[in-house]
PDB file of C-alpha atoms and ligand atoms in Angstrom:
ATOM      1  CA  MET U   1       0.026  -0.025  -0.024  1.00  0.00           C
ATOM      2  CA  SER U   2       1.461   3.463  -0.857  1.00  0.00           C
ATOM      3  CA  ASN U   3       1.476   6.651   1.210  1.00  0.00           C
ATOM      4  CA  SER U   4      -1.987   7.492  -0.314  1.00  0.00           C
ATOM      5  CA  GLY U   5      -3.245   4.115   0.878  1.00  0.00           C
ATOM      6  CA  ARG U   6      -3.906   2.984  -2.554  1.00  0.00           C
ATOM      7  CA  GLY U   7      -2.395  -0.490  -3.937  1.00  0.00           C
ATOM      8  CA  LEU U   8      -0.043  -1.116  -6.622  1.00  0.00           C
ATOM      9  CA  LEU U   9      -1.201  -2.045 -10.053  1.00  0.00           C
ATOM     10  CA  PHE U  10       0.747  -4.765 -11.573  1.00  0.00           C
ATOM     11  CA  ILE U  11       0.541  -6.166 -15.254  1.00  0.00           C
ATOM     12  CA  VAL U  12       1.587  -9.395 -16.334  1.00  0.00           C
ATOM     13  CA  SER U  13       1.645 -10.347 -19.911  1.00  0.00           C
ATOM     14  CA  ALA U  14       2.988 -13.252 -21.726  1.00  0.00           C
ATOM     15  CA  PRO U  15       2.288 -15.272 -25.087  1.00  0.00           C
ATOM     16  CA  SER U  16      -0.568 -17.854 -24.645  1.00  0.00           C
ATOM     17  CA  GLY U  17       0.697 -20.884 -23.146  1.00  0.00           C
ATOM     18  CA  THR U  18       3.670 -19.532 -21.197  1.00  0.00           C
ATOM     19  CA  GLY U  19       2.290 -20.246 -17.969  1.00  0.00           C
ATOM     20  CA  LYS U  20       1.326 -16.758 -16.573  1.00  0.00           C
ATOM     21  CA  THR U  21      -2.116 -17.817 -15.109  1.00  0.00           C
ATOM     22  CA  THR U  22      -0.552 -20.810 -13.454  1.00  0.00           C
ATOM     23  CA  LEU U  23       2.303 -18.488 -12.160  1.00  0.00           C
ATOM     24  CA  VAL U  24       0.045 -15.584 -11.047  1.00  0.00           C
ATOM     25  CA  GLU U  25      -2.500 -18.048  -9.299  1.00  0.00           C
ATOM     26  CA  ARG U  26       0.347 -19.364  -7.146  1.00  0.00           C
ATOM     27  CA  LEU U  27       1.734 -15.887  -6.581  1.00  0.00           C
ATOM     28  CA  VAL U  28      -1.364 -14.567  -5.182  1.00  0.00           C
ATOM     29  CA  GLN U  29      -1.518 -17.638  -2.654  1.00  0.00           C
ATOM     30  CA  LEU U  30       2.108 -16.842  -1.630  1.00  0.00           C
ATOM     31  CA  VAL U  31       2.077 -13.025  -1.404  1.00  0.00           C
ATOM     32  CA  PRO U  32      -0.560 -11.496   1.329  1.00  0.00           C
ATOM     33  CA  ASN U  33      -2.621  -8.585   0.043  1.00  0.00           C
ATOM     34  CA  LEU U  34      -2.116  -9.316  -3.468  1.00  0.00           C
ATOM     35  CA  ARG U  35      -5.364  -9.703  -5.630  1.00  0.00           C
ATOM     36  CA  MET U  36      -5.708 -11.191  -9.265  1.00  0.00           C
ATOM     37  CA  SER U  37      -8.202  -9.100 -11.236  1.00  0.00           C
ATOM     38  CA  ARG U  38     -10.949 -11.328 -12.673  1.00  0.00           C
ATOM     39  CA  SER U  39     -11.602 -10.259 -16.309  1.00  0.00           C
ATOM     40  CA  TYR U  40     -14.851  -9.934 -18.447  1.00  0.00           C
ATOM     41  CA  THR U  41     -15.010 -12.148 -21.490  1.00  0.00           C
ATOM     42  CA  SER U  42     -17.247 -12.916 -24.419  1.00  0.00           C
ATOM     43  CA  ARG U  43     -15.567 -16.211 -24.919  1.00  0.00           C
ATOM     44  CA  PRO U  44     -17.718 -19.358 -23.797  1.00  0.00           C
ATOM     45  CA  ALA U  45     -16.284 -21.174 -20.770  1.00  0.00           C
ATOM     46  CA  ARG U  46     -14.259 -24.041 -21.267  1.00  0.00           C
ATOM     47  CA  ALA U  47     -14.767 -27.300 -19.526  1.00  0.00           C
ATOM     48  CA  GLY U  48     -14.069 -26.831 -15.791  1.00  0.00           C
ATOM     49  CA  GLU U  49     -14.061 -23.043 -15.916  1.00  0.00           C
ATOM     50  CA  GLN U  50     -16.277 -21.109 -13.534  1.00  0.00           C
ATOM     51  CA  ASN U  51     -18.259 -18.030 -13.970  1.00  0.00           C
ATOM     52  CA  GLY U  52     -17.293 -15.453 -11.444  1.00  0.00           C
ATOM     53  CA  VAL U  53     -13.956 -17.540 -10.748  1.00  0.00           C
ATOM     54  CA  ASP U  54     -11.678 -17.920 -13.923  1.00  0.00           C
ATOM     55  CA  TYR U  55     -13.625 -14.907 -15.686  1.00  0.00           C
ATOM     56  CA  ASN U  56     -16.938 -13.100 -15.636  1.00  0.00           C
ATOM     57  CA  PHE U  57     -18.285 -14.819 -18.750  1.00  0.00           C
ATOM     58  CA  ILE U  58     -20.817 -12.396 -20.389  1.00  0.00           C
ATOM     59  CA  SER U  59     -22.403 -12.333 -23.724  1.00  0.00           C
ATOM     60  CA  ARG U  60     -20.929 -10.279 -26.666  1.00  0.00           C
ATOM     61  CA  GLU U  61     -23.745  -7.961 -26.612  1.00  0.00           C
ATOM     62  CA  ARG U  62     -23.306  -7.307 -22.893  1.00  0.00           C
ATOM     63  CA  PHE U  63     -19.541  -6.859 -23.784  1.00  0.00           C
ATOM     64  CA  ASP U  64     -20.356  -4.208 -26.267  1.00  0.00           C
ATOM     65  CA  ALA U  65     -22.576  -2.327 -24.017  1.00  0.00           C
ATOM     66  CA  MET U  66     -19.797  -2.259 -21.180  1.00  0.00           C
ATOM     67  CA  VAL U  67     -17.534  -0.806 -23.887  1.00  0.00           C
ATOM     68  CA  GLY U  68     -20.075   1.739 -24.792  1.00  0.00           C
ATOM     69  CA  ASP U  69     -20.385   2.639 -21.217  1.00  0.00           C
ATOM     70  CA  GLY U  70     -16.713   3.152 -20.853  1.00  0.00           C
ATOM     71  CA  ALA U  71     -16.769   0.452 -18.105  1.00  0.00           C
ATOM     72  CA  PHE U  72     -13.347  -1.006 -19.068  1.00  0.00           C
ATOM     73  CA  LEU U  73      -9.916   0.225 -18.095  1.00  0.00           C
ATOM     74  CA  GLU U  74      -8.816  -1.510 -21.046  1.00  0.00           C
ATOM     75  CA  TRP U  75     -10.221  -4.212 -23.557  1.00  0.00           C
ATOM     76  CA  ALA U  76      -8.983  -6.324 -26.496  1.00  0.00           C
ATOM     77  CA  ASP U  77     -10.018  -8.890 -28.994  1.00  0.00           C
ATOM     78  CA  VAL U  78      -7.567 -11.746 -28.508  1.00  0.00           C
ATOM     79  CA  PHE U  79      -7.861 -14.867 -30.683  1.00  0.00           C
ATOM     80  CA  GLY U  80     -11.523 -13.853 -31.970  1.00  0.00           C
ATOM     81  CA  HIS U  81     -12.853 -13.129 -28.387  1.00  0.00           C
ATOM     82  CA  CYS U  82     -13.325  -9.931 -26.391  1.00  0.00           C
ATOM     83  CA  TYR U  83     -11.489  -9.749 -22.977  1.00  0.00           C
ATOM     84  CA  GLY U  84     -11.734  -6.715 -20.773  1.00  0.00           C
ATOM     85  CA  THR U  85     -10.703  -5.424 -17.296  1.00  0.00           C
ATOM     86  CA  SER U  86     -13.571  -3.627 -15.468  1.00  0.00           C
ATOM     87  CA  ALA U  87     -12.393  -0.089 -14.367  1.00  0.00           C
ATOM     88  CA  ALA U  88     -14.861   0.062 -11.372  1.00  0.00           C
ATOM     89  CA  ASP U  89     -13.715  -3.374  -9.932  1.00  0.00           C
ATOM     90  CA  THR U  90      -9.795  -2.593 -10.121  1.00  0.00           C
ATOM     91  CA  ASP U  91     -10.606   0.771  -8.284  1.00  0.00           C
ATOM     92  CA  THR U  92     -12.499  -0.895  -5.798  1.00  0.00           C
ATOM     93  CA  LEU U  93      -9.680  -3.263  -5.030  1.00  0.00           C
ATOM     94  CA  LEU U  94      -6.776  -0.585  -5.198  1.00  0.00           C
ATOM     95  CA  SER U  95      -8.780   1.936  -2.911  1.00  0.00           C
ATOM     96  CA  GLN U  96      -9.299  -0.742  -0.446  1.00  0.00           C
ATOM     97  CA  GLY U  97      -5.449  -0.906  -0.290  1.00  0.00           C
ATOM     98  CA  HIS U  98      -4.929  -4.225  -2.219  1.00  0.00           C
ATOM     99  CA  ASP U  99      -2.251  -4.607  -4.670  1.00  0.00           C
ATOM    100  CA  VAL U 100      -3.641  -5.821  -8.030  1.00  0.00           C
ATOM    101  CA  VAL U 101      -2.414  -7.980 -10.849  1.00  0.00           C
ATOM    102  CA  LEU U 102      -3.852  -7.782 -14.312  1.00  0.00           C
ATOM    103  CA  VAL U 103      -3.158 -10.871 -16.373  1.00  0.00           C
ATOM    104  CA  ILE U 104      -3.717  -9.258 -19.719  1.00  0.00           C
ATOM    105  CA  ASP U 105      -2.447  -9.252 -23.156  1.00  0.00           C
ATOM    106  CA  VAL U 106       0.136  -6.919 -24.809  1.00  0.00           C
ATOM    107  CA  GLN U 107      -2.739  -4.745 -26.361  1.00  0.00           C
ATOM    108  CA  GLY U 108      -4.414  -4.276 -23.025  1.00  0.00           C
ATOM    109  CA  ALA U 109      -1.074  -3.466 -21.426  1.00  0.00           C
ATOM    110  CA  ARG U 110      -0.217  -0.832 -23.939  1.00  0.00           C
ATOM    111  CA  GLN U 111      -4.012   0.757 -23.233  1.00  0.00           C
ATOM    112  CA  VAL U 112      -3.419   1.007 -19.493  1.00  0.00           C
ATOM    113  CA  ARG U 113       0.023   2.674 -20.043  1.00  0.00           C
ATOM    114  CA  SER U 114      -1.223   5.088 -22.508  1.00  0.00           C
ATOM    115  CA  ARG U 115      -3.846   6.273 -19.930  1.00  0.00           C
ATOM    116  CA  GLY U 116      -0.924   7.462 -17.591  1.00  0.00           C
ATOM    117  CA  ILE U 117      -1.604   4.992 -15.068  1.00  0.00           C
ATOM    118  CA  GLU U 118       1.178   4.078 -12.824  1.00  0.00           C
ATOM    119  CA  THR U 119       1.916   0.562 -13.363  1.00  0.00           C
ATOM    120  CA  VAL U 120       4.598  -2.183 -12.779  1.00  0.00           C
ATOM    121  CA  GLY U 121       4.677  -4.491 -15.825  1.00  0.00           C
ATOM    122  CA  VAL U 122       6.031  -7.790 -15.768  1.00  0.00           C
ATOM    123  CA  PHE U 123       6.587  -9.852 -19.142  1.00  0.00           C
ATOM    124  CA  VAL U 124       6.875 -13.689 -18.777  1.00  0.00           C
ATOM    125  CA  LEU U 125       8.875 -15.596 -21.387  1.00  0.00           C
ATOM    126  CA  PRO U 126       8.934 -19.277 -21.878  1.00  0.00           C
ATOM    127  CA  PRO U 127      12.381 -20.725 -22.022  1.00  0.00           C
ATOM    128  CA  SER U 128      12.354 -21.185 -25.659  1.00  0.00           C
ATOM    129  CA  ALA U 129       9.616 -21.413 -28.615  1.00  0.00           C
ATOM    130  CA  SER U 130       9.697 -25.116 -28.518  1.00  0.00           C
ATOM    131  CA  VAL U 131       8.853 -25.240 -24.889  1.00  0.00           C
ATOM    132  CA  LEU U 132       6.001 -22.942 -25.546  1.00  0.00           C
ATOM    133  CA  GLU U 133       4.788 -25.364 -28.187  1.00  0.00           C
ATOM    134  CA  GLN U 134       4.896 -28.318 -25.772  1.00  0.00           C
ATOM    135  CA  ARG U 135       3.040 -26.360 -23.171  1.00  0.00           C
ATOM    136  CA  LEU U 136       0.264 -25.312 -25.509  1.00  0.00           C
ATOM    137  CA  ARG U 137      -0.115 -28.967 -26.390  1.00  0.00           C
ATOM    138  CA  GLY U 138       0.288 -30.457 -22.969  1.00  0.00           C
ATOM    139  CA  ARG U 139      -2.503 -27.994 -21.614  1.00  0.00           C
ATOM    140  CA  SER U 140      -4.753 -29.953 -24.193  1.00  0.00           C
ATOM    141  CA  LYS U 141      -7.198 -26.991 -24.587  1.00  0.00           C
ATOM    142  CA  ASP U 142      -6.727 -25.847 -27.990  1.00  0.00           C
ATOM    143  CA  SER U 143      -7.368 -27.485 -31.374  1.00  0.00           C
ATOM    144  CA  GLU U 144      -4.201 -27.828 -33.561  1.00  0.00           C
ATOM    145  CA  GLU U 145      -5.292 -24.669 -35.641  1.00  0.00           C
ATOM    146  CA  GLN U 146      -5.778 -22.608 -32.398  1.00  0.00           C
ATOM    147  CA  ILE U 147      -2.242 -23.865 -31.101  1.00  0.00           C
ATOM    148  CA  ARG U 148      -0.771 -22.861 -34.630  1.00  0.00           C
ATOM    149  CA  ARG U 149      -2.535 -19.276 -34.394  1.00  0.00           C
ATOM    150  CA  ARG U 150      -1.287 -18.962 -30.835  1.00  0.00           C
ATOM    151  CA  LEU U 151       2.240 -19.697 -31.842  1.00  0.00           C
ATOM    152  CA  GLU U 152       2.094 -17.175 -34.609  1.00  0.00           C
ATOM    153  CA  VAL U 153       0.951 -14.431 -32.416  1.00  0.00           C
ATOM    154  CA  ALA U 154       3.476 -15.419 -29.778  1.00  0.00           C
ATOM    155  CA  CYS U 155       6.333 -14.671 -32.591  1.00  0.00           C
ATOM    156  CA  ARG U 156       5.109 -11.012 -32.714  1.00  0.00           C
ATOM    157  CA  GLU U 157       4.287 -10.473 -29.129  1.00  0.00           C
ATOM    158  CA  VAL U 158       7.657 -11.507 -27.443  1.00  0.00           C
ATOM    159  CA  HIS U 159       9.261  -8.510 -28.989  1.00  0.00           C
ATOM    160  CA  GLU U 160       7.133  -6.339 -26.747  1.00  0.00           C
ATOM    161  CA  PHE U 161       9.129  -7.442 -23.535  1.00  0.00           C
ATOM    162  CA  SER U 162      11.019  -4.176 -23.484  1.00  0.00           C
ATOM    163  CA  GLY U 163       7.807  -1.999 -22.976  1.00  0.00           C
ATOM    164  CA  TYR U 164       7.635  -3.662 -19.463  1.00  0.00           C
ATOM    165  CA  GLU U 165       9.663  -3.188 -16.156  1.00  0.00           C
ATOM    166  CA  TYR U 166      10.538  -6.663 -15.447  1.00  0.00           C
ATOM    167  CA  VAL U 167      11.137 -10.000 -17.409  1.00  0.00           C
ATOM    168  CA  VAL U 168      10.742 -13.237 -15.834  1.00  0.00           C
ATOM    169  CA  VAL U 169      11.580 -16.611 -17.610  1.00  0.00           C
ATOM    170  CA  ASN U 170       9.122 -19.319 -16.698  1.00  0.00           C
ATOM    171  CA  ASP U 171      11.477 -22.312 -16.552  1.00  0.00           C
ATOM    172  CA  GLU U 172      11.033 -23.988 -13.242  1.00  0.00           C
ATOM    173  CA  LEU U 173       7.449 -23.045 -11.922  1.00  0.00           C
ATOM    174  CA  ASP U 174       8.416 -22.696  -8.243  1.00  0.00           C
ATOM    175  CA  ALA U 175      11.665 -20.591  -9.087  1.00  0.00           C
ATOM    176  CA  ALA U 176       9.506 -18.409 -11.393  1.00  0.00           C
ATOM    177  CA  VAL U 177       6.937 -17.713  -8.626  1.00  0.00           C
ATOM    178  CA  ASP U 178       9.757 -16.736  -6.340  1.00  0.00           C
ATOM    179  CA  ARG U 179      11.121 -14.419  -8.689  1.00  0.00           C
ATOM    180  CA  MET U 180       7.827 -12.799  -9.252  1.00  0.00           C
ATOM    181  CA  ALA U 181       7.239 -12.582  -5.533  1.00  0.00           C
ATOM    182  CA  ALA U 182      10.651 -10.837  -5.125  1.00  0.00           C
ATOM    183  CA  ILE U 183       9.499  -8.275  -7.891  1.00  0.00           C
ATOM    184  CA  VAL U 184       6.245  -7.465  -5.823  1.00  0.00           C
ATOM    185  CA  LEU U 185       8.135  -7.252  -2.558  1.00  0.00           C
ATOM    186  CA  ALA U 186      10.798  -4.945  -4.010  1.00  0.00           C
ATOM    187  CA  GLU U 187       8.137  -2.574  -5.420  1.00  0.00           C
ATOM    188  CA  ARG U 188       6.571  -2.402  -1.878  1.00  0.00           C
ATOM    189  CA  ALA U 189       9.832  -1.520  -0.434  1.00  0.00           C
ATOM    190  CA  ARG U 190      10.704   1.478  -2.575  1.00  0.00           C
ATOM    191  CA  VAL U 191      11.076   4.575  -0.522  1.00  0.00           C
ATOM    192  CA  LYS U 192       7.994   6.292  -2.079  1.00  0.00           C
ATOM    193  CA  MET U 193       5.879   3.319  -0.726  1.00  0.00           C
ATOM    194  CA  MET U 194       7.707   3.205   2.764  1.00  0.00           C
ATOM    195  CA  ARG U 195       7.951   6.919   3.529  1.00  0.00           C
ATOM    196  CA  ARG U 196       4.827   6.844   5.845  1.00  0.00           C
ATOM    197  CA  ARG U 197       5.939   4.004   7.953  1.00  0.00           C
ATOM    198  CA  ALA U 198       9.568   5.077   7.884  1.00  0.00           C
ATOM    199  CA  GLU U 199       8.559   8.482   9.158  1.00  0.00           C
ATOM    200  CA  GLU U 200       6.412   6.846  11.952  1.00  0.00           C
ATOM    201  CA  ILE U 201       9.503   4.892  13.089  1.00  0.00           C
ATOM    202  CA  ILE U 202      11.823   7.788  12.848  1.00  0.00           C
ATOM    203  CA  GLY U 203       9.408   9.672  15.215  1.00  0.00           C
ATOM    204  CA  THR U 204       9.831   7.072  17.834  1.00  0.00           C
ATOM    205  CA  PHE U 205      13.602   8.303  18.050  1.00  0.00           C
ATOM    206  CA  ALA U 206      14.921  11.179  20.072  1.00  0.00           C
ATOM    207  CA  ASP U 207      16.011  14.021  17.822  1.00  0.00           C
ATOM    208  CA  GLY U 208      19.542  12.945  18.045  1.00  0.00           C
ATOM    209  CA  LYS U 209      21.087  16.155  19.521  1.00  0.00           C
ATOM    210  CA  ASP U 210      22.546  14.597  22.568  1.00  0.00           C
ATOM    211  CA  THR U 211      23.973  11.497  20.757  1.00  0.00           C
TER     212      THR U 211
HETATM  213  P1  ADP O   1      -1.157 -18.960 -20.033  1.00  0.00           P
HETATM  214  O1  ADP O   1      -2.101 -18.409 -18.789  1.00  0.00           O
HETATM  215  O2  ADP O   1       0.174 -18.060 -20.170  1.00  0.00           O
HETATM  216  O3  ADP O   1      -1.992 -19.084 -21.218  1.00  0.00           O
HETATM  217  P2  ADP O   1      -1.246 -21.533 -18.536  1.00  0.00           P
HETATM  218  O4  ADP O   1      -1.140 -21.165 -17.095  1.00  0.00           O
HETATM  219  O5  ADP O   1      -2.607 -22.167 -18.900  1.00  0.00           O
HETATM  220  O6  ADP O   1      -0.633 -20.281 -19.576  1.00  0.00           O
HETATM  221  O7  ADP O   1      -0.060 -22.755 -18.602  1.00  0.00           O
HETATM  222  C1  ADP O   1       0.026 -23.431 -19.872  1.00  0.00           C
HETATM  223  C2  ADP O   1       0.452 -24.795 -19.635  1.00  0.00           C
HETATM  224  O8  ADP O   1       1.920 -24.979 -19.091  1.00  0.00           O
HETATM  225  C3  ADP O   1      -0.359 -25.495 -18.460  1.00  0.00           C
HETATM  226  O9  ADP O   1      -0.671 -26.717 -18.754  1.00  0.00           O
HETATM  227  C4  ADP O   1       0.584 -25.275 -17.251  1.00  0.00           C
HETATM  228  O10 ADP O   1       0.263 -26.435 -16.272  1.00  0.00           O
HETATM  229  C5  ADP O   1       1.931 -25.553 -17.859  1.00  0.00           C
HETATM  230  N1  ADP O   1       2.942 -24.862 -17.179  1.00  0.00           N
HETATM  231  C6  ADP O   1       2.858 -23.544 -16.658  1.00  0.00           C
HETATM  232  N2  ADP O   1       4.266 -23.181 -15.991  1.00  0.00           N
HETATM  233  C7  ADP O   1       4.960 -24.186 -16.154  1.00  0.00           C
HETATM  234  C8  ADP O   1       6.288 -24.659 -15.809  1.00  0.00           C
HETATM  235  N3  ADP O   1       7.253 -23.847 -15.317  1.00  0.00           N
HETATM  236  N4  ADP O   1       6.976 -25.803 -16.230  1.00  0.00           N
HETATM  237  C9  ADP O   1       6.073 -26.729 -17.003  1.00  0.00           C
HETATM  238  N5  ADP O   1       4.704 -26.525 -17.305  1.00  0.00           N
HETATM  239  C10 ADP O   1       4.269 -25.391 -16.945  1.00  0.00           C
HETATM  240  P1  5GP O   2      -7.721 -17.414 -22.700  1.00  0.00           P
HETATM  241  O1  5GP O   2      -8.867 -17.466 -23.393  1.00  0.00           O
HETATM  242  O2  5GP O   2      -6.867 -18.595 -22.927  1.00  0.00           O
HETATM  243  O3  5GP O   2      -8.023 -17.519 -21.007  1.00  0.00           O
HETATM  244  O4  5GP O   2      -6.960 -16.101 -22.688  1.00  0.00           O
HETATM  245  C1  5GP O   2      -6.347 -15.650 -24.096  1.00  0.00           C
HETATM  246  C2  5GP O   2      -5.823 -14.404 -23.781  1.00  0.00           C
HETATM  247  O5  5GP O   2      -6.509 -13.201 -23.184  1.00  0.00           O
HETATM  248  C3  5GP O   2      -4.494 -14.586 -22.711  1.00  0.00           C
HETATM  249  O6  5GP O   2      -3.438 -13.935 -23.452  1.00  0.00           O
HETATM  250  C4  5GP O   2      -4.850 -13.465 -21.736  1.00  0.00           C
HETATM  251  O7  5GP O   2      -3.756 -12.773 -21.198  1.00  0.00           O
HETATM  252  C5  5GP O   2      -5.746 -12.327 -22.405  1.00  0.00           C
HETATM  253  N1  5GP O   2      -6.699 -11.942 -21.540  1.00  0.00           N
HETATM  254  C6  5GP O   2      -7.404 -12.346 -20.439  1.00  0.00           C
HETATM  255  N2  5GP O   2      -8.163 -11.553 -19.895  1.00  0.00           N
HETATM  256  C7  5GP O   2      -7.755 -10.332 -20.300  1.00  0.00           C
HETATM  257  C8  5GP O   2      -8.232  -9.108 -20.358  1.00  0.00           C
HETATM  258  O8  5GP O   2      -8.905  -8.617 -19.354  1.00  0.00           O
HETATM  259  N3  5GP O   2      -7.768  -8.066 -21.140  1.00  0.00           N
HETATM  260  C9  5GP O   2      -6.825  -8.193 -22.154  1.00  0.00           C
HETATM  261  N4  5GP O   2      -6.385  -7.263 -22.877  1.00  0.00           N
HETATM  262  N5  5GP O   2      -6.416  -9.626 -22.209  1.00  0.00           N
HETATM  263  C10 5GP O   2      -6.868 -10.630 -21.473  1.00  0.00           C
END
């Protein structure tokens, strides 16, 4: 939580299949006071996915109406379906003092940055293109055509890493989660974040004239 009491906004992006959802789900279990934002999508739920847990699954009509109402902090068409982050949901979490992670694609990340909102961006890379392909196949969620499409998009997306503040290579899962946690903790320890607490502690010291 910053001096203003508002939380920090983290953005995590990675090519589909890199493991960003797996990583961030572990991260929010590990780090207190860190919440993963729940996106809205017009994509149908996959087997095992739950409305209000994995995503807020809504119709295309409702999605378009939310776009018209300016309800999204960012939104994008990703692989033919619409995905968006609710501005109100994010603001509620941040104003409660929670740090929030948006797991969004590179188009969405660009929109948030272009609004001048302060964010900490983490780009997650797979160890190689062939490992990414193995993970997409191993996940068994996508058709062969979808996998090919995801790999094509990945070839373009990986070049966007330099627009982010941090890069994490998702090689070994536990180690990658630890590196993500280290980033969150380091951002929380910045002087601008710690100033109020530091001043409270300093206030418990004598003024130092006699020492
Ligand atoms: P994304 O959200 O980036 O599309 P997922 O979190 O769905 O990716 O992960 C894609 C697949 O890769 C899943 O089957 C997941 O279990 C697996 N995976 C994630 N991280 C690792 C890792 N470090 N090592 C091996 N497999 C991983
Ligand atoms: P999936 O359909 O596999 O769950 O997600 C596909 C892609 O959509 C992923 O790259 C994911 O990061 C992206 N995505 C999920 N939610 C959002 C969102 O709210 N906004 C944007 N821009 N992308 C999102």
